[in-house]
XYZ file of C-alpha atoms in Angstrom:
493
model
C 125.282 36.324 -160.239
C 122.814 37.598 -157.696
C 119.670 37.113 -159.749
C 116.518 35.931 -158.039
C 116.457 32.164 -157.569
C 113.570 30.060 -158.685
C 112.354 26.669 -157.560
C 112.145 24.209 -160.411
C 111.913 20.905 -158.579
C 109.726 19.212 -156.081
C 107.877 20.985 -153.303
C 110.056 18.941 -150.980
C 112.808 21.483 -151.494
C 110.610 24.233 -150.102
C 109.532 22.222 -147.066
C 113.151 21.832 -146.044
C 113.729 25.553 -145.737
C 115.258 26.559 -142.418
C 113.422 29.515 -140.989
C 114.777 32.002 -138.498
C 118.238 30.604 -137.826
C 120.388 33.570 -136.853
C 123.980 33.829 -138.027
C 126.339 36.571 -136.935
C 128.892 37.776 -139.417
C 132.489 37.486 -138.271
C 134.238 40.461 -136.763
C 131.149 42.598 -136.429
C 131.312 43.793 -140.049
C 127.760 42.715 -140.712
C 124.989 41.035 -138.744
C 122.091 39.462 -140.587
C 119.905 36.355 -140.362
C 121.025 33.188 -142.136
C 117.849 31.670 -143.507
C 116.673 29.520 -146.359
C 114.726 31.011 -149.225
C 112.692 29.384 -151.961
C 111.003 30.874 -154.995
C 107.981 30.168 -157.162
C 108.026 27.080 -159.416
C 109.286 27.407 -162.955
C 107.053 25.498 -165.337
C 109.580 25.037 -168.143
C 111.296 22.083 -166.472
C 109.824 18.589 -166.741
C 109.255 17.156 -163.278
C 108.784 13.513 -164.161
C 111.567 11.033 -163.522
C 113.645 9.687 -166.384
C 112.348 6.666 -168.237
C 115.074 4.514 -166.745
C 116.656 3.696 -170.089
C 120.097 2.113 -170.076
C 122.622 3.539 -172.498
C 123.971 0.495 -174.327
C 124.804 -0.460 -177.894
C 121.354 -1.959 -178.407
C 119.581 1.267 -177.441
C 121.852 3.270 -179.738
C 121.063 0.930 -182.634
C 117.326 0.558 -182.010
C 116.436 4.014 -180.670
C 119.072 6.348 -182.121
C 116.820 9.400 -181.970
C 116.393 8.963 -178.196
C 120.165 9.112 -177.830
C 120.560 11.993 -180.295
C 117.906 14.017 -178.458
C 119.845 13.684 -175.216
C 123.089 14.582 -176.978
C 121.553 17.688 -178.556
C 120.391 18.789 -175.110
C 124.027 18.459 -174.047
C 125.141 20.675 -176.935
C 127.123 17.726 -178.321
C 129.392 18.176 -181.326
C 128.572 16.847 -184.787
C 131.337 14.293 -184.299
C 129.637 12.836 -181.233
C 126.236 12.896 -182.939
C 127.782 11.117 -185.902
C 129.029 8.366 -183.610
C 125.402 7.374 -182.965
C 124.812 6.554 -186.640
C 128.125 4.744 -186.940
C 127.432 2.645 -183.837
C 124.083 1.675 -185.373
C 125.777 0.640 -188.614
C 128.400 -1.386 -186.778
C 125.764 -3.073 -184.623
C 123.857 -4.172 -187.713
C 127.065 -5.354 -189.382
C 127.896 -7.316 -186.268
C 124.455 -8.951 -186.225
C 124.899 -10.021 -189.844
C 128.333 -11.477 -189.087
C 126.925 -13.379 -186.121
C 124.434 -15.017 -188.484
C 127.172 -15.832 -190.990
C 129.415 -17.316 -188.307
C 126.613 -19.326 -186.716
C 125.508 -20.684 -190.092
C 129.094 -21.716 -190.923
C 129.526 -23.420 -187.555
C 126.186 -25.213 -187.976
C 127.255 -26.429 -191.404
C 130.566 -27.669 -190.022
C 128.782 -29.468 -187.192
C 126.379 -31.132 -189.605
C 129.067 -32.257 -192.067
C 131.693 -33.530 -189.631
C 129.832 -36.738 -188.559
C 129.298 -37.693 -192.194
C 133.048 -37.942 -192.781
C 133.352 -40.912 -190.444
C 130.525 -42.758 -192.185
C 132.100 -42.196 -195.602
C 135.489 -43.401 -194.327
C 133.884 -46.645 -193.200
C 132.272 -46.975 -196.608
C 135.649 -46.432 -198.278
C 134.416 -43.496 -200.353
C 137.664 -41.550 -200.324
C 136.554 -39.061 -202.975
C 133.465 -38.033 -201.003
C 135.559 -37.851 -197.803
C 137.940 -35.364 -199.360
C 135.061 -33.316 -200.743
C 133.401 -33.151 -197.303
C 136.688 -32.273 -195.626
C 137.067 -29.378 -198.023
C 133.524 -28.196 -197.199
C 134.224 -28.453 -193.455
C 137.472 -26.516 -193.868
C 135.687 -23.841 -195.892
C 132.985 -23.535 -193.205
C 135.654 -23.234 -190.518
C 137.438 -20.525 -192.513
C 134.150 -18.660 -193.019
C 133.381 -18.801 -189.278
C 136.908 -17.644 -188.399
C 136.721 -14.799 -190.913
C 133.381 -13.680 -189.466
C 134.843 -13.776 -185.953
C 137.881 -11.740 -187.048
C 135.680 -9.106 -188.674
C 133.543 -9.004 -185.522
C 136.622 -8.278 -183.409
C 137.445 -5.274 -185.587
C 133.851 -4.063 -185.416
C 133.714 -4.544 -181.635
C 136.888 -2.510 -181.199
C 135.582 0.390 -183.296
C 132.116 0.243 -181.766
C 133.514 0.119 -178.232
C 135.785 3.107 -178.858
C 132.886 5.139 -180.260
C 130.516 4.084 -177.498
C 133.004 5.200 -174.841
C 132.694 8.768 -176.183
C 128.931 8.933 -175.557
C 127.897 10.706 -172.335
C 125.073 9.543 -170.096
C 121.443 9.983 -171.082
C 119.930 13.022 -169.381
C 117.185 12.754 -166.806
C 113.926 14.384 -167.918
C 114.269 16.814 -165.007
C 117.531 18.218 -166.347
C 116.587 21.570 -167.895
C 117.575 22.604 -171.394
C 120.344 25.163 -171.704
C 123.593 25.985 -173.451
C 125.952 26.633 -170.536
C 126.247 27.611 -166.856
C 124.264 30.786 -167.498
C 121.200 28.582 -168.056
C 121.525 26.623 -164.803
C 118.532 27.154 -162.539
C 118.653 28.164 -158.907
C 116.259 25.971 -156.929
C 117.175 26.969 -153.366
C 119.302 29.421 -151.444
C 120.346 29.757 -147.822
C 121.846 32.565 -145.781
C 121.024 35.165 -148.430
C 118.526 37.441 -146.688
C 119.511 41.051 -147.147
C 122.418 42.352 -149.217
C 125.346 39.991 -149.479
C 128.712 41.371 -148.252
C 130.995 42.828 -150.899
C 133.556 44.602 -148.660
C 136.130 41.829 -148.314
C 139.624 41.312 -149.703
C 140.403 38.189 -151.693
C 141.263 35.072 -149.714
C 144.847 34.941 -150.984
C 145.533 38.493 -149.852
C 143.964 37.836 -146.452
C 145.892 34.591 -145.923
C 149.202 36.055 -147.110
C 148.942 38.986 -144.687
C 148.382 36.484 -141.872
C 151.516 34.560 -142.863
C 149.465 31.507 -143.773
C 149.871 31.399 -147.571
C 153.147 31.358 -149.487
C 152.604 31.200 -153.238
C 156.230 32.038 -154.023
C 157.502 29.026 -152.077
C 155.048 26.803 -153.919
C 156.160 28.198 -157.282
C 159.783 27.492 -156.373
C 158.884 23.884 -155.579
C 156.388 23.048 -158.311
C 155.434 26.045 -160.440
C 152.034 27.712 -160.799
C 148.695 26.518 -159.384
C 150.218 25.170 -156.174
C 150.227 26.595 -152.647
C 152.118 26.276 -149.375
C 149.968 26.804 -146.273
C 151.478 27.528 -142.886
C 150.500 27.781 -139.247
C 146.832 28.227 -138.261
C 145.723 28.465 -141.910
C 147.205 25.013 -142.586
C 145.622 23.756 -139.386
C 142.243 25.149 -140.439
C 142.382 23.205 -143.703
C 142.956 20.026 -141.685
C 140.194 21.037 -139.261
C 137.714 21.467 -142.114
C 138.404 17.965 -143.420
C 138.119 16.387 -139.964
C 134.878 18.238 -139.271
C 133.355 17.003 -142.532
C 134.501 13.422 -141.990
C 133.166 13.308 -138.438
C 129.788 14.714 -139.465
C 129.335 12.342 -142.399
C 130.417 9.241 -140.482
C 128.783 9.992 -137.116
C 125.581 11.700 -138.247
C 124.937 10.776 -141.885
C 125.825 7.077 -141.809
C 128.751 6.988 -144.252
C 131.552 4.470 -143.901
C 134.986 6.057 -144.121
C 137.461 4.574 -146.597
C 141.098 5.372 -147.261
C 141.919 4.561 -150.880
C 144.965 4.669 -153.207
C 145.797 7.981 -154.869
C 146.943 6.123 -157.992
C 144.590 4.056 -160.155
C 144.721 2.083 -163.376
C 143.105 3.209 -166.620
C 140.185 0.793 -166.186
C 139.052 2.594 -163.046
C 139.009 5.928 -164.881
C 137.115 4.376 -167.784
C 134.589 3.010 -165.316
C 133.703 6.399 -163.868
C 133.900 8.173 -167.225
C 137.100 10.243 -167.010
C 138.659 8.187 -169.795
C 138.862 8.463 -172.703
C 137.240 11.919 -172.941
C 139.203 13.790 -170.248
C 142.660 12.260 -170.680
C 144.270 15.704 -171.124
C 143.175 16.715 -167.637
C 144.843 13.719 -165.969
C 148.372 13.234 -164.657
C 149.681 9.963 -166.115
C 152.725 8.081 -164.863
C 155.420 7.712 -167.503
C 156.080 4.076 -166.574
C 153.565 1.274 -165.898
C 152.683 0.541 -162.273
C 152.117 -3.127 -161.410
C 151.926 -3.856 -165.112
C 149.221 -1.242 -165.753
C 149.078 2.306 -167.016
C 148.510 4.418 -163.906
C 147.183 7.903 -163.163
C 146.948 10.228 -160.178
C 143.312 10.424 -159.128
C 141.386 13.562 -160.212
C 138.821 12.881 -157.477
C 138.182 10.190 -154.841
C 135.029 9.346 -156.800
C 137.231 7.201 -159.055
C 138.769 4.757 -156.546
C 135.758 4.727 -154.196
C 133.131 3.985 -156.858
C 135.398 1.310 -158.350
C 135.759 -0.527 -155.027
C 133.031 -2.905 -156.193
C 133.794 -2.948 -159.933
C 133.078 -6.336 -161.487
C 131.126 -7.526 -158.431
C 127.573 -8.751 -157.929
C 126.278 -7.350 -154.639
C 123.347 -8.572 -152.574
C 120.343 -6.271 -152.723
C 120.158 -6.372 -148.919
C 123.580 -4.661 -148.770
C 122.300 -1.603 -150.643
C 122.461 1.315 -150.383
C 126.178 1.558 -149.617
C 127.441 4.981 -148.485
C 131.165 5.775 -148.515
C 133.113 8.884 -147.574
C 136.787 9.456 -148.311
C 139.308 12.266 -147.907
C 142.039 12.464 -150.541
C 144.218 14.850 -152.470
C 143.028 15.368 -156.039
C 145.282 16.054 -159.018
C 144.168 17.830 -162.176
C 146.149 19.214 -165.081
C 143.466 21.873 -165.719
C 144.293 21.610 -169.413
C 141.167 23.480 -170.492
C 141.404 26.314 -167.976
C 144.352 28.314 -169.324
C 144.116 31.833 -167.954
C 141.063 31.007 -165.824
C 141.091 31.334 -162.018
C 144.854 31.826 -161.914
C 144.716 33.773 -158.672
C 144.730 32.221 -155.211
C 143.595 28.759 -154.144
C 140.498 28.352 -156.255
C 141.800 26.194 -159.124
C 144.884 24.190 -158.191
C 146.733 21.239 -159.682
C 146.618 19.612 -156.235
C 143.779 20.112 -153.756
C 141.924 18.212 -151.041
C 138.350 17.038 -151.086
C 135.974 15.023 -148.939
C 134.003 12.842 -151.353
C 130.623 11.173 -150.820
C 129.710 8.096 -152.880
C 126.554 5.990 -152.828
C 125.832 2.679 -154.557
C 122.113 1.935 -154.766
C 119.352 0.058 -156.528
C 117.428 1.964 -159.222
C 114.492 2.252 -156.817
C 116.647 3.826 -154.096
C 118.518 6.114 -156.446
C 116.418 9.292 -156.355
C 115.974 9.385 -152.580
C 119.652 8.670 -151.944
C 120.662 11.419 -154.368
C 118.507 13.898 -152.473
C 120.015 12.689 -149.196
C 123.580 13.114 -150.463
C 122.813 16.666 -151.624
C 121.308 17.458 -148.217
C 124.413 16.090 -146.474
C 126.653 18.360 -148.546
C 124.365 21.317 -147.824
C 124.570 20.649 -144.103
C 128.309 21.307 -144.222
C 127.658 24.842 -145.454
C 124.841 25.433 -142.986
C 126.969 24.382 -140.013
C 129.705 26.753 -141.183
C 127.077 29.502 -141.717
C 128.235 30.143 -145.275
C 125.644 31.606 -147.698
C 125.038 29.343 -150.671
C 122.646 28.498 -153.443
C 121.674 25.195 -155.026
C 121.735 25.058 -158.806
C 120.074 22.488 -161.050
C 122.502 22.049 -163.926
C 121.256 22.337 -167.498
C 122.034 19.953 -170.324
C 124.843 22.116 -171.668
C 126.726 22.274 -168.346
C 126.124 18.885 -166.715
C 129.001 16.418 -166.372
C 129.737 13.581 -168.789
C 128.637 10.762 -166.463
C 125.703 12.490 -164.770
C 122.040 12.280 -165.669
C 120.888 14.739 -162.985
C 123.135 17.109 -161.047
C 122.932 19.818 -158.406
C 125.810 22.224 -157.832
C 126.200 23.981 -154.497
C 127.676 27.450 -154.932
C 129.067 29.346 -151.957
C 129.161 33.146 -151.749
C 132.654 34.650 -151.998
C 132.639 38.333 -150.952
C 136.126 38.939 -152.348
C 135.119 37.835 -155.828
C 131.597 39.182 -155.384
C 129.988 36.071 -156.815
C 128.769 32.557 -156.048
C 131.274 29.808 -156.922
C 130.902 26.038 -157.049
C 131.957 24.165 -153.919
C 130.208 20.845 -154.553
C 128.737 18.998 -157.522
C 126.306 16.206 -156.608
C 125.550 13.829 -159.474
C 123.204 10.922 -159.966
C 124.845 8.814 -162.666
C 122.105 6.188 -162.852
C 123.457 2.915 -164.243
C 125.979 4.668 -166.529
C 129.115 4.134 -164.434
C 127.965 0.758 -163.110
C 127.560 -0.548 -166.634
C 131.025 0.650 -167.634
C 132.614 -1.065 -164.602
C 130.209 -4.041 -164.575
C 128.920 -3.280 -161.072
C 125.694 -5.208 -160.432
C 123.454 -6.478 -157.660
C 121.189 -9.503 -157.447
C 117.589 -8.632 -156.543
C 116.180 -10.562 -153.623
C 113.744 -13.295 -154.649
C 111.002 -13.144 -152.035
C 108.964 -16.338 -151.861
C 111.112 -18.283 -154.332
C 114.411 -20.135 -154.347
C 115.114 -19.137 -157.938
C 118.091 -16.836 -158.378
C 117.239 -13.486 -159.918
C 119.176 -12.058 -162.846
C 121.782 -9.459 -161.786
C 120.901 -5.817 -162.430
C 123.236 -2.844 -162.796
C 123.488 -0.656 -159.704
C 123.074 3.105 -159.661
C 125.962 5.306 -158.512
C 125.806 8.757 -156.919
C 128.670 11.052 -155.949
C 129.348 14.536 -154.677
C 131.835 16.627 -152.735
C 131.078 16.922 -149.081
C 132.853 19.366 -149.491
C 135.868 20.576 -151.459
C 138.204 21.418 -148.571
C 140.321 24.070 -150.276
C 137.308 25.975 -151.547
C 135.733 25.803 -148.104
C 138.901 27.392 -146.734
C 138.602 30.105 -149.400
C 134.988 30.771 -148.380
C 135.888 31.045 -144.685
C 138.810 33.387 -145.385
C 136.508 35.720 -147.314
C 133.325 35.458 -145.229
C 134.896 35.507 -141.753
C 137.244 38.470 -142.181
C 137.478 41.153 -139.493
C 138.321 44.820 -139.947
C 141.807 44.309 -138.469
C 142.598 41.572 -141.047
C 142.158 38.671 -138.617
C 139.901 35.713 -139.379
C 137.261 34.527 -136.932
C 137.281 30.730 -136.638
C 133.771 29.312 -137.255
C 132.336 27.909 -134.047
C 132.045 24.350 -135.358
C 135.763 24.297 -136.215
C 137.049 25.542 -132.869
C 137.160 22.077 -131.246
C 139.435 21.028 -134.134
C 141.600 24.132 -133.693
C 142.439 23.654 -130.025
C 139.791 26.166 -129.024
C 141.253 28.955 -131.184
C 138.680 31.671 -131.860
C 140.626 33.998 -134.136
C 143.564 33.753 -136.519
C 145.819 36.804 -136.322
C 148.996 37.853 -138.069
C 152.068 36.033 -136.837
């Protein structure tokens, strides 16, 4: 976990290094400088931007190998790879049916006027013959349309299983072990290892009651009390204030329940349905789910809309509970607050043009990093490989905070550029400005970007482990003290 980090991206990352900032470890256990470190470039990662291809049915049919190459880099299953060929077949079948239907409709259109002329001429036999031909053409067109509906349904279901195309800068790799560290901060000198786990520290302070949570709801829930509960609220308020007052985000308060279409738009459905909490009964006539992240309702705020280019980029921040079944994590991270069914997160979302996308992604990552820097928490920035990147992302950086209790870096934020992938699924577009002409431009799909700024519960975990004192108390980070009524230290009740 503590291997040497290497820079794989742009030299811009190095120029942002913060030199010489001094951070004092809580409680006098350790004093060392908190600084940024960068490493030598790694040549194995392509640095050029992605080709800007849009993943649609036409691309799958016309350039299947482009799609398969991206899927192989994602370590996709044979079933998913097979969907590419089937989508191509269905697209060609659909094209043939379109021709059949159009030809039948053209024949019907050409024959229909002749019936009137024959009626006037009193040629009843020819009239009946033409009527039969028109009826046959209508039946042929209807049959083609019916077959197309079946094809569209199958093709749409298969297409929904295909993840986003990877950016060329996403490195190859099988899993998280192949992610590449591009930057680290606060890691000069040996990292602390002499801390108890956060759950033990919080329980001794009277701030965590796992047994009460189990009585109420079972495993993977927590009850927080007193100053520990207040600190969780302080963390969220600190993040929200910083993002709205300094980083230019507009705060939104969104529903915690959404319809299936919203989850399809951002990519959680259909692939991750087992990880969602679904309501047993319809809500407002729709199947409804508890949100797994605020990314879902916030990104979908403009679903189906055509925005003005002048309004972009749009930057939103929201604070919500998140609900996850954690279906695939049986036996993993069962201890403490790290992987819960219910947790809180401050989410950052940007809606941009394709031209703005890269710069806004970098800005969002920097905004999430600033949260950790202000709290003086050691972290590293990881460029995710093809085998570990999320379904909807084309390029993604994870921020991993150091946890002395666990003795390892753990994810606290995942910042993804999804390109046009989500926007296409939710039909989110903008109309380019037409400088020097009155002609309306054709709408273009937006790009969407999202990331935690930060996960509140995991930030609490990091503070509980990094700010421990020898007597078991927790020093309150300086930036949180105004939100804690000036409290400097949390002690046992």
